[in-house]
Amino acid sequence: MKENLGSFDIGARFVLGCVLLFLGLNGLGYWGLLGLIPLFTCMIGFCPLYWLLHLDTAKWEERWEARHPHHPIDPHHLG
């Protein structure tokens, strides 16, 4: 199982899962248990639906970083 979730996708799934679980505890009932799905997928870094649709946000993120490198500021060159 190859990781197919990028860091932004993982963060969004974590927030969504937590919100759904919170709503489940506060009136949404058993529907809130659907929050376990995004939490589980973000923990393992793999989404079966993305696999079926041939989506890979981890690869998108790698390509973005390769095209837009960020260089840390060197405090010695600030003057």
PDB file of N, CA, C and O in Angstrom:
ATOM      1  N   MET A   1       0.848  -1.175   0.000  1.00  0.00           N
ATOM      2  CA  MET A   1       0.000   0.000   0.000  1.00  0.00           C
ATOM      3  C   MET A   1       0.896   1.242   0.000  1.00  0.00           C
ATOM      4  O   MET A   1       1.561   1.536   0.979  1.00  0.00           O
ATOM      5  N   LYS A   2       0.931   1.953  -1.126  1.00  0.00           N
ATOM      6  CA  LYS A   2       1.761   3.136  -1.271  1.00  0.00           C
ATOM      7  C   LYS A   2       0.977   4.352  -0.792  1.00  0.00           C
ATOM      8  O   LYS A   2      -0.203   4.500  -1.091  1.00  0.00           O
ATOM      9  N   GLU A   3       1.646   5.221  -0.062  1.00  0.00           N
ATOM     10  CA  GLU A   3       0.989   6.420   0.449  1.00  0.00           C
ATOM     11  C   GLU A   3       0.545   7.294  -0.714  1.00  0.00           C
ATOM     12  O   GLU A   3       1.310   7.566  -1.635  1.00  0.00           O
ATOM     13  N   ASN A   4      -0.726   7.733  -0.701  1.00  0.00           N
ATOM     14  CA  ASN A   4      -1.222   8.571  -1.782  1.00  0.00           C
ATOM     15  C   ASN A   4      -1.869   9.859  -1.281  1.00  0.00           C
ATOM     16  O   ASN A   4      -2.597  10.516  -2.016  1.00  0.00           O
ATOM     17  N   LEU A   5      -1.612  10.223  -0.032  1.00  0.00           N
ATOM     18  CA  LEU A   5      -2.164  11.453   0.531  1.00  0.00           C
ATOM     19  C   LEU A   5      -1.043  12.436   0.838  1.00  0.00           C
ATOM     20  O   LEU A   5      -0.061  12.090   1.480  1.00  0.00           O
ATOM     21  N   GLY A   6      -1.205  13.673   0.388  1.00  0.00           N
ATOM     22  CA  GLY A   6      -0.254  14.731   0.700  1.00  0.00           C
ATOM     23  C   GLY A   6      -0.514  15.302   2.088  1.00  0.00           C
ATOM     24  O   GLY A   6      -1.530  15.003   2.732  1.00  0.00           O
ATOM     25  N   SER A   7       0.375  16.152   2.549  1.00  0.00           N
ATOM     26  CA  SER A   7       0.261  16.674   3.914  1.00  0.00           C
ATOM     27  C   SER A   7      -0.971  17.556   4.095  1.00  0.00           C
ATOM     28  O   SER A   7      -1.620  17.519   5.142  1.00  0.00           O
ATOM     29  N   PHE A   8      -1.332  18.365   3.088  1.00  0.00           N
ATOM     30  CA  PHE A   8      -2.532  19.195   3.207  1.00  0.00           C
ATOM     31  C   PHE A   8      -3.768  18.316   3.264  1.00  0.00           C
ATOM     32  O   PHE A   8      -4.677  18.556   4.054  1.00  0.00           O
ATOM     33  N   ASP A   9      -3.811  17.301   2.430  1.00  0.00           N
ATOM     34  CA  ASP A   9      -4.930  16.362   2.404  1.00  0.00           C
ATOM     35  C   ASP A   9      -5.066  15.643   3.747  1.00  0.00           C
ATOM     36  O   ASP A   9      -6.175  15.473   4.264  1.00  0.00           O
ATOM     37  N   ILE A  10      -3.951  15.250   4.326  1.00  0.00           N
ATOM     38  CA  ILE A  10      -3.963  14.583   5.629  1.00  0.00           C
ATOM     39  C   ILE A  10      -4.510  15.521   6.706  1.00  0.00           C
ATOM     40  O   ILE A  10      -5.347  15.139   7.524  1.00  0.00           O
ATOM     41  N   GLY A  11      -4.060  16.769   6.689  1.00  0.00           N
ATOM     42  CA  GLY A  11      -4.536  17.744   7.665  1.00  0.00           C
ATOM     43  C   GLY A  11      -6.020  18.016   7.526  1.00  0.00           C
ATOM     44  O   GLY A  11      -6.751  18.103   8.521  1.00  0.00           O
ATOM     45  N   ALA A  12      -6.490  18.149   6.288  1.00  0.00           N
ATOM     46  CA  ALA A  12      -7.917  18.393   6.052  1.00  0.00           C
ATOM     47  C   ALA A  12      -8.757  17.208   6.505  1.00  0.00           C
ATOM     48  O   ALA A  12      -9.835  17.390   7.114  1.00  0.00           O
ATOM     49  N   ARG A  13      -8.288  16.001   6.264  1.00  0.00           N
ATOM     50  CA  ARG A  13      -9.024  14.812   6.700  1.00  0.00           C
ATOM     51  C   ARG A  13      -9.065  14.709   8.232  1.00  0.00           C
ATOM     52  O   ARG A  13     -10.068  14.290   8.801  1.00  0.00           O
ATOM     53  N   PHE A  14      -7.965  15.092   8.868  1.00  0.00           N
ATOM     54  CA  PHE A  14      -7.933  15.059  10.328  1.00  0.00           C
ATOM     55  C   PHE A  14      -8.967  16.026  10.907  1.00  0.00           C
ATOM     56  O   PHE A  14      -9.741  15.665  11.796  1.00  0.00           O
ATOM     57  N   VAL A  15      -8.997  17.243  10.382  1.00  0.00           N
ATOM     58  CA  VAL A  15      -9.953  18.244  10.874  1.00  0.00           C
ATOM     59  C   VAL A  15     -11.381  17.788  10.604  1.00  0.00           C
ATOM     60  O   VAL A  15     -12.251  17.860  11.491  1.00  0.00           O
ATOM     61  N   LEU A  16     -11.653  17.305   9.396  1.00  0.00           N
ATOM     62  CA  LEU A  16     -12.992  16.835   9.053  1.00  0.00           C
ATOM     63  C   LEU A  16     -13.429  15.680   9.956  1.00  0.00           C
ATOM     64  O   LEU A  16     -14.556  15.661  10.453  1.00  0.00           O
ATOM     65  N   GLY A  17     -12.535  14.726  10.176  1.00  0.00           N
ATOM     66  CA  GLY A  17     -12.869  13.591  11.036  1.00  0.00           C
ATOM     67  C   GLY A  17     -13.164  14.022  12.453  1.00  0.00           C
ATOM     68  O   GLY A  17     -14.131  13.550  13.080  1.00  0.00           O
ATOM     69  N   CYS A  18     -12.368  14.947  12.990  1.00  0.00           N
ATOM     70  CA  CYS A  18     -12.598  15.434  14.353  1.00  0.00           C
ATOM     71  C   CYS A  18     -13.915  16.178  14.455  1.00  0.00           C
ATOM     72  O   CYS A  18     -14.660  16.023  15.428  1.00  0.00           O
ATOM     73  N   VAL A  19     -14.236  16.999  13.444  1.00  0.00           N
ATOM     74  CA  VAL A  19     -15.498  17.742  13.446  1.00  0.00           C
ATOM     75  C   VAL A  19     -16.677  16.786  13.407  1.00  0.00           C
ATOM     76  O   VAL A  19     -17.655  16.950  14.153  1.00  0.00           O
ATOM     77  N   LEU A  20     -16.605  15.776  12.547  1.00  0.00           N
ATOM     78  CA  LEU A  20     -17.708  14.815  12.464  1.00  0.00           C
ATOM     79  C   LEU A  20     -17.882  14.034  13.765  1.00  0.00           C
ATOM     80  O   LEU A  20     -19.018  13.809  14.204  1.00  0.00           O
ATOM     81  N   LEU A  21     -16.790  13.637  14.386  1.00  0.00           N
ATOM     82  CA  LEU A  21     -16.909  12.936  15.668  1.00  0.00           C
ATOM     83  C   LEU A  21     -17.482  13.849  16.740  1.00  0.00           C
ATOM     84  O   LEU A  21     -18.316  13.434  17.551  1.00  0.00           O
ATOM     85  N   PHE A  22     -17.061  15.110  16.760  1.00  0.00           N
ATOM     86  CA  PHE A  22     -17.597  16.071  17.721  1.00  0.00           C
ATOM     87  C   PHE A  22     -19.096  16.263  17.506  1.00  0.00           C
ATOM     88  O   PHE A  22     -19.871  16.264  18.465  1.00  0.00           O
ATOM     89  N   LEU A  23     -19.511  16.401  16.241  1.00  0.00           N
ATOM     90  CA  LEU A  23     -20.938  16.556  15.955  1.00  0.00           C
ATOM     91  C   LEU A  23     -21.706  15.293  16.318  1.00  0.00           C
ATOM     92  O   LEU A  23     -22.862  15.367  16.729  1.00  0.00           O
ATOM     93  N   GLY A  24     -21.078  14.145  16.163  1.00  0.00           N
ATOM     94  CA  GLY A  24     -21.728  12.894  16.549  1.00  0.00           C
ATOM     95  C   GLY A  24     -22.004  12.836  18.039  1.00  0.00           C
ATOM     96  O   GLY A  24     -23.027  12.302  18.484  1.00  0.00           O
ATOM     97  N   LEU A  25     -21.108  13.402  18.825  1.00  0.00           N
ATOM     98  CA  LEU A  25     -21.310  13.426  20.271  1.00  0.00           C
ATOM     99  C   LEU A  25     -22.327  14.480  20.696  1.00  0.00           C
ATOM    100  O   LEU A  25     -22.882  14.403  21.785  1.00  0.00           O
ATOM    101  N   ASN A  26     -22.571  15.455  19.818  1.00  0.00           N
ATOM    102  CA  ASN A  26     -23.454  16.558  20.170  1.00  0.00           C
ATOM    103  C   ASN A  26     -24.680  16.650  19.273  1.00  0.00           C
ATOM    104  O   ASN A  26     -25.079  17.726  18.852  1.00  0.00           O
ATOM    105  N   GLY A  27     -25.277  15.524  18.969  1.00  0.00           N
ATOM    106  CA  GLY A  27     -26.559  15.558  18.297  1.00  0.00           C
ATOM    107  C   GLY A  27     -26.644  14.902  16.936  1.00  0.00           C
ATOM    108  O   GLY A  27     -27.727  14.657  16.445  1.00  0.00           O
ATOM    109  N   LEU A  28     -25.551  14.634  16.273  1.00  0.00           N
ATOM    110  CA  LEU A  28     -25.606  14.024  14.952  1.00  0.00           C
ATOM    111  C   LEU A  28     -25.862  12.516  15.058  1.00  0.00           C
ATOM    112  O   LEU A  28     -26.280  11.888  14.106  1.00  0.00           O
ATOM    113  N   GLY A  29     -25.648  11.970  16.224  1.00  0.00           N
ATOM    114  CA  GLY A  29     -25.894  10.548  16.450  1.00  0.00           C
ATOM    115  C   GLY A  29     -24.835   9.668  15.820  1.00  0.00           C
ATOM    116  O   GLY A  29     -23.667  10.021  15.743  1.00  0.00           O
ATOM    117  N   TYR A  30     -25.292   8.511  15.330  1.00  0.00           N
ATOM    118  CA  TYR A  30     -24.354   7.541  14.767  1.00  0.00           C
ATOM    119  C   TYR A  30     -23.729   8.006  13.463  1.00  0.00           C
ATOM    120  O   TYR A  30     -22.712   7.470  13.040  1.00  0.00           O
ATOM    121  N   TRP A  31     -24.288   8.997  12.800  1.00  0.00           N
ATOM    122  CA  TRP A  31     -23.700   9.540  11.580  1.00  0.00           C
ATOM    123  C   TRP A  31     -22.325  10.131  11.864  1.00  0.00           C
ATOM    124  O   TRP A  31     -21.481  10.206  10.983  1.00  0.00           O
ATOM    125  N   GLY A  32     -22.115  10.564  13.090  1.00  0.00           N
ATOM    126  CA  GLY A  32     -20.815  11.112  13.459  1.00  0.00           C
ATOM    127  C   GLY A  32     -19.699  10.089  13.385  1.00  0.00           C
ATOM    128  O   GLY A  32     -18.526  10.447  13.267  1.00  0.00           O
ATOM    129  N   LEU A  33     -20.044   8.804  13.439  1.00  0.00           N
ATOM    130  CA  LEU A  33     -19.030   7.758  13.330  1.00  0.00           C
ATOM    131  C   LEU A  33     -18.385   7.728  11.941  1.00  0.00           C
ATOM    132  O   LEU A  33     -17.315   7.144  11.767  1.00  0.00           O
ATOM    133  N   LEU A  34     -19.021   8.382  10.971  1.00  0.00           N
ATOM    134  CA  LEU A  34     -18.398   8.489   9.650  1.00  0.00           C
ATOM    135  C   LEU A  34     -17.092   9.271   9.733  1.00  0.00           C
ATOM    136  O   LEU A  34     -16.257   9.178   8.841  1.00  0.00           O
ATOM    137  N   GLY A  35     -16.896  10.023  10.800  1.00  0.00           N
ATOM    138  CA  GLY A  35     -15.657  10.749  11.009  1.00  0.00           C
ATOM    139  C   GLY A  35     -14.464   9.832  11.209  1.00  0.00           C
ATOM    140  O   GLY A  35     -13.313  10.259  11.069  1.00  0.00           O
ATOM    141  N   LEU A  36     -14.722   8.574  11.532  1.00  0.00           N
ATOM    142  CA  LEU A  36     -13.624   7.615  11.690  1.00  0.00           C
ATOM    143  C   LEU A  36     -12.953   7.297  10.359  1.00  0.00           C
ATOM    144  O   LEU A  36     -11.766   6.964  10.326  1.00  0.00           O
ATOM    145  N   ILE A  37     -13.699   7.418   9.262  1.00  0.00           N
ATOM    146  CA  ILE A  37     -13.134   7.095   7.941  1.00  0.00           C
ATOM    147  C   ILE A  37     -12.017   8.067   7.576  1.00  0.00           C
ATOM    148  O   ILE A  37     -10.900   7.624   7.277  1.00  0.00           O
ATOM    149  N   PRO A  38     -12.271   9.406   7.589  1.00  0.00           N
ATOM    150  CA  PRO A  38     -11.144  10.294   7.257  1.00  0.00           C
ATOM    151  C   PRO A  38     -10.018  10.234   8.281  1.00  0.00           C
ATOM    152  O   PRO A  38      -8.841  10.383   7.929  1.00  0.00           O
ATOM    153  N   LEU A  39     -10.344   9.982   9.552  1.00  0.00           N
ATOM    154  CA  LEU A  39      -9.287   9.853  10.560  1.00  0.00           C
ATOM    155  C   LEU A  39      -8.413   8.635  10.288  1.00  0.00           C
ATOM    156  O   LEU A  39      -7.187   8.709  10.380  1.00  0.00           O
ATOM    157  N   PHE A  40      -9.035   7.529   9.931  1.00  0.00           N
ATOM    158  CA  PHE A  40      -8.274   6.318   9.650  1.00  0.00           C
ATOM    159  C   PHE A  40      -7.405   6.499   8.411  1.00  0.00           C
ATOM    160  O   PHE A  40      -6.232   6.131   8.406  1.00  0.00           O
ATOM    161  N   THR A  41      -7.979   7.098   7.346  1.00  0.00           N
ATOM    162  CA  THR A  41      -7.196   7.270   6.120  1.00  0.00           C
ATOM    163  C   THR A  41      -6.042   8.240   6.331  1.00  0.00           C
ATOM    164  O   THR A  41      -4.976   8.063   5.750  1.00  0.00           O
ATOM    165  N   CYS A  42      -6.231   9.261   7.175  1.00  0.00           N
ATOM    166  CA  CYS A  42      -5.112  10.186   7.389  1.00  0.00           C
ATOM    167  C   CYS A  42      -4.034   9.545   8.265  1.00  0.00           C
ATOM    168  O   CYS A  42      -2.863   9.875   8.124  1.00  0.00           O
ATOM    169  N   MET A  43      -4.411   8.628   9.131  1.00  0.00           N
ATOM    170  CA  MET A  43      -3.410   7.955   9.962  1.00  0.00           C
ATOM    171  C   MET A  43      -2.522   7.028   9.127  1.00  0.00           C
ATOM    172  O   MET A  43      -1.324   6.948   9.362  1.00  0.00           O
ATOM    173  N   ILE A  44      -3.104   6.340   8.155  1.00  0.00           N
ATOM    174  CA  ILE A  44      -2.310   5.408   7.355  1.00  0.00           C
ATOM    175  C   ILE A  44      -1.749   6.068   6.093  1.00  0.00           C
ATOM    176  O   ILE A  44      -0.878   5.501   5.442  1.00  0.00           O
ATOM    177  N   GLY A  45      -2.260   7.269   5.729  1.00  0.00           N
ATOM    178  CA  GLY A  45      -1.741   7.985   4.570  1.00  0.00           C
ATOM    179  C   GLY A  45      -2.178   7.401   3.234  1.00  0.00           C
ATOM    180  O   GLY A  45      -1.591   7.685   2.198  1.00  0.00           O
ATOM    181  N   PHE A  46      -3.226   6.590   3.251  1.00  0.00           N
ATOM    182  CA  PHE A  46      -3.694   5.929   2.042  1.00  0.00           C
ATOM    183  C   PHE A  46      -5.207   6.028   1.967  1.00  0.00           C
ATOM    184  O   PHE A  46      -5.907   5.796   2.953  1.00  0.00           O
ATOM    185  N   CYS A  47      -5.712   6.384   0.791  1.00  0.00           N
ATOM    186  CA  CYS A  47      -7.152   6.452   0.576  1.00  0.00           C
ATOM    187  C   CYS A  47      -7.529   5.475  -0.533  1.00  0.00           C
ATOM    188  O   CYS A  47      -7.078   5.625  -1.678  1.00  0.00           O
ATOM    189  N   PRO A  48      -8.362   4.477  -0.243  1.00  0.00           N
ATOM    190  CA  PRO A  48      -8.751   3.506  -1.273  1.00  0.00           C
ATOM    191  C   PRO A  48      -9.515   4.156  -2.429  1.00  0.00           C
ATOM    192  O   PRO A  48      -9.356   3.747  -3.577  1.00  0.00           O
ATOM    193  N   LEU A  49     -10.321   5.171  -2.150  1.00  0.00           N
ATOM    194  CA  LEU A  49     -11.057   5.851  -3.218  1.00  0.00           C
ATOM    195  C   LEU A  49     -10.100   6.573  -4.161  1.00  0.00           C
ATOM    196  O   LEU A  49     -10.268   6.525  -5.386  1.00  0.00           O
ATOM    197  N   TYR A  50      -9.097   7.230  -3.612  1.00  0.00           N
ATOM    198  CA  TYR A  50      -8.077   7.865  -4.447  1.00  0.00           C
ATOM    199  C   TYR A  50      -7.360   6.809  -5.288  1.00  0.00           C
ATOM    200  O   TYR A  50      -7.025   7.061  -6.433  1.00  0.00           O
ATOM    201  N   TRP A  51      -7.109   5.658  -4.727  1.00  0.00           N
ATOM    202  CA  TRP A  51      -6.441   4.581  -5.446  1.00  0.00           C
ATOM    203  C   TRP A  51      -7.286   4.135  -6.645  1.00  0.00           C
ATOM    204  O   TRP A  51      -6.769   3.957  -7.746  1.00  0.00           O
ATOM    205  N   LEU A  52      -8.583   3.985  -6.412  1.00  0.00           N
ATOM    206  CA  LEU A  52      -9.477   3.582  -7.500  1.00  0.00           C
ATOM    207  C   LEU A  52      -9.552   4.638  -8.594  1.00  0.00           C
ATOM    208  O   LEU A  52      -9.665   4.318  -9.773  1.00  0.00           O
ATOM    209  N   LEU A  53      -9.499   5.914  -8.215  1.00  0.00           N
ATOM    210  CA  LEU A  53      -9.595   7.015  -9.174  1.00  0.00           C
ATOM    211  C   LEU A  53      -8.233   7.452  -9.712  1.00  0.00           C
ATOM    212  O   LEU A  53      -8.145   8.411 -10.471  1.00  0.00           O
ATOM    213  N   HIS A  54      -7.174   6.755  -9.294  1.00  0.00           N
ATOM    214  CA  HIS A  54      -5.793   7.057  -9.711  1.00  0.00           C
ATOM    215  C   HIS A  54      -5.393   8.485  -9.344  1.00  0.00           C
ATOM    216  O   HIS A  54      -4.758   9.178 -10.140  1.00  0.00           O
ATOM    217  N   LEU A  55      -5.760   8.929  -8.162  1.00  0.00           N
ATOM    218  CA  LEU A  55      -5.360  10.230  -7.638  1.00  0.00           C
ATOM    219  C   LEU A  55      -4.223  10.029  -6.645  1.00  0.00           C
ATOM    220  O   LEU A  55      -4.204   9.041  -5.916  1.00  0.00           O
ATOM    221  N   ASP A  56      -3.302  10.966  -6.604  1.00  0.00           N
ATOM    222  CA  ASP A  56      -2.164  10.858  -5.691  1.00  0.00           C
ATOM    223  C   ASP A  56      -1.725  12.257  -5.279  1.00  0.00           C
ATOM    224  O   ASP A  56      -0.923  12.899  -5.956  1.00  0.00           O
ATOM    225  N   THR A  57      -2.274  12.765  -4.171  1.00  0.00           N
ATOM    226  CA  THR A  57      -1.931  14.121  -3.742  1.00  0.00           C
ATOM    227  C   THR A  57      -0.512  14.187  -3.172  1.00  0.00           C
ATOM    228  O   THR A  57       0.073  15.264  -3.143  1.00  0.00           O
ATOM    229  N   ALA A  58       0.046  13.072  -2.754  1.00  0.00           N
ATOM    230  CA  ALA A  58       1.437  13.061  -2.285  1.00  0.00           C
ATOM    231  C   ALA A  58       2.369  13.352  -3.456  1.00  0.00           C
ATOM    232  O   ALA A  58       3.319  14.124  -3.334  1.00  0.00           O
ATOM    233  N   LYS A  59       2.086  12.763  -4.602  1.00  0.00           N
ATOM    234  CA  LYS A  59       2.904  12.995  -5.786  1.00  0.00           C
ATOM    235  C   LYS A  59       2.732  14.437  -6.283  1.00  0.00           C
ATOM    236  O   LYS A  59       3.685  15.067  -6.722  1.00  0.00           O
ATOM    237  N   TRP A  60       1.506  14.964  -6.201  1.00  0.00           N
ATOM    238  CA  TRP A  60       1.257  16.359  -6.591  1.00  0.00           C
ATOM    239  C   TRP A  60       2.081  17.291  -5.720  1.00  0.00           C
ATOM    240  O   TRP A  60       2.659  18.261  -6.188  1.00  0.00           O
ATOM    241  N   GLU A  61       2.108  16.979  -4.426  1.00  0.00           N
ATOM    242  CA  GLU A  61       2.856  17.804  -3.487  1.00  0.00           C
ATOM    243  C   GLU A  61       4.364  17.746  -3.770  1.00  0.00           C
ATOM    244  O   GLU A  61       5.045  18.774  -3.707  1.00  0.00           O
ATOM    245  N   GLU A  62       4.868  16.577  -4.102  1.00  0.00           N
ATOM    246  CA  GLU A  62       6.292  16.439  -4.445  1.00  0.00           C
ATOM    247  C   GLU A  62       6.635  17.257  -5.681  1.00  0.00           C
ATOM    248  O   GLU A  62       7.663  17.938  -5.728  1.00  0.00           O
ATOM    249  N   ARG A  63       5.771  17.204  -6.704  1.00  0.00           N
ATOM    250  CA  ARG A  63       6.026  17.986  -7.908  1.00  0.00           C
ATOM    251  C   ARG A  63       5.967  19.483  -7.632  1.00  0.00           C
ATOM    252  O   ARG A  63       6.748  20.253  -8.172  1.00  0.00           O
ATOM    253  N   TRP A  64       5.040  19.911  -6.783  1.00  0.00           N
ATOM    254  CA  TRP A  64       4.939  21.325  -6.413  1.00  0.00           C
ATOM    255  C   TRP A  64       6.216  21.790  -5.711  1.00  0.00           C
ATOM    256  O   TRP A  64       6.754  22.844  -6.019  1.00  0.00           O
ATOM    257  N   GLU A  65       6.699  20.989  -4.761  1.00  0.00           N
ATOM    258  CA  GLU A  65       7.922  21.339  -4.034  1.00  0.00           C
ATOM    259  C   GLU A  65       9.131  21.378  -4.962  1.00  0.00           C
ATOM    260  O   GLU A  65      10.026  22.191  -4.775  1.00  0.00           O
ATOM    261  N   ALA A  66       9.163  20.501  -5.955  1.00  0.00           N
ATOM    262  CA  ALA A  66      10.283  20.499  -6.889  1.00  0.00           C
ATOM    263  C   ALA A  66      10.289  21.754  -7.763  1.00  0.00           C
ATOM    264  O   ALA A  66      11.343  22.301  -8.071  1.00  0.00           O
ATOM    265  N   ARG A  67       9.104  22.222  -8.125  1.00  0.00           N
ATOM    266  CA  ARG A  67       9.012  23.425  -8.959  1.00  0.00           C
ATOM    267  C   ARG A  67       9.129  24.713  -8.158  1.00  0.00           C
ATOM    268  O   ARG A  67       9.491  25.745  -8.706  1.00  0.00           O
ATOM    269  N   HIS A  68       8.780  24.681  -6.873  1.00  0.00           N
ATOM    270  CA  HIS A  68       8.785  25.870  -6.027  1.00  0.00           C
ATOM    271  C   HIS A  68       9.613  25.622  -4.765  1.00  0.00           C
ATOM    272  O   HIS A  68       9.064  25.550  -3.662  1.00  0.00           O
ATOM    273  N   PRO A  69      10.919  25.513  -4.923  1.00  0.00           N
ATOM    274  CA  PRO A  69      11.749  25.257  -3.732  1.00  0.00           C
ATOM    275  C   PRO A  69      11.743  26.467  -2.804  1.00  0.00           C
ATOM    276  O   PRO A  69      11.708  27.610  -3.252  1.00  0.00           O
ATOM    277  N   HIS A  70      11.738  26.213  -1.530  1.00  0.00           N
ATOM    278  CA  HIS A  70      11.801  27.298  -0.559  1.00  0.00           C
ATOM    279  C   HIS A  70      13.168  27.234   0.124  1.00  0.00           C
ATOM    280  O   HIS A  70      13.634  26.180   0.503  1.00  0.00           O
ATOM    281  N   HIS A  71      13.785  28.367   0.194  1.00  0.00           N
ATOM    282  CA  HIS A  71      15.110  28.449   0.789  1.00  0.00           C
ATOM    283  C   HIS A  71      14.988  29.156   2.128  1.00  0.00           C
ATOM    284  O   HIS A  71      14.468  30.264   2.199  1.00  0.00           O
ATOM    285  N   PRO A  72      15.450  28.532   3.188  1.00  0.00           N
ATOM    286  CA  PRO A  72      15.369  29.186   4.483  1.00  0.00           C
ATOM    287  C   PRO A  72      16.246  30.438   4.502  1.00  0.00           C
ATOM    288  O   PRO A  72      17.273  30.513   3.827  1.00  0.00           O
ATOM    289  N   ILE A  73      15.788  31.428   5.252  1.00  0.00           N
ATOM    290  CA  ILE A  73      16.537  32.685   5.355  1.00  0.00           C
ATOM    291  C   ILE A  73      17.761  32.461   6.234  1.00  0.00           C
ATOM    292  O   ILE A  73      17.661  31.957   7.348  1.00  0.00           O
ATOM    293  N   ASP A  74      18.919  32.838   5.727  1.00  0.00           N
ATOM    294  CA  ASP A  74      20.168  32.717   6.471  1.00  0.00           C
ATOM    295  C   ASP A  74      20.362  34.006   7.269  1.00  0.00           C
ATOM    296  O   ASP A  74      20.524  35.075   6.686  1.00  0.00           O
ATOM    297  N   PRO A  75      20.339  33.943   8.601  1.00  0.00           N
ATOM    298  CA  PRO A  75      20.447  35.171   9.396  1.00  0.00           C
ATOM    299  C   PRO A  75      21.783  35.871   9.237  1.00  0.00           C
ATOM    300  O   PRO A  75      21.902  37.053   9.516  1.00  0.00           O
ATOM    301  N   HIS A  76      22.813  35.190   8.747  1.00  0.00           N
ATOM    302  CA  HIS A  76      24.122  35.793   8.582  1.00  0.00           C
ATOM    303  C   HIS A  76      24.175  36.732   7.366  1.00  0.00           C
ATOM    304  O   HIS A  76      25.040  37.575   7.263  1.00  0.00           O
ATOM    305  N   HIS A  77      23.224  36.558   6.448  1.00  0.00           N
ATOM    306  CA  HIS A  77      23.223  37.379   5.242  1.00  0.00           C
ATOM    307  C   HIS A  77      22.229  38.531   5.321  1.00  0.00           C
ATOM    308  O   HIS A  77      21.979  39.192   4.330  1.00  0.00           O
ATOM    309  N   LEU A  78      21.649  38.762   6.474  1.00  0.00           N
ATOM    310  CA  LEU A  78      20.665  39.842   6.600  1.00  0.00           C
ATOM    311  C   LEU A  78      21.327  41.208   6.734  1.00  0.00           C
ATOM    312  O   LEU A  78      20.678  42.223   6.601  1.00  0.00           O
ATOM    313  N   GLY A  79      22.577  41.263   6.999  1.00  0.00           N
ATOM    314  CA  GLY A  79      23.282  42.551   7.025  1.00  0.00           C
ATOM    315  C   GLY A  79      23.677  42.926   8.370  1.00  0.00           C
ATOM    316  O   GLY A  79      24.058  43.811   8.884  1.00  0.00           O
TER     317      GLY A  79
END
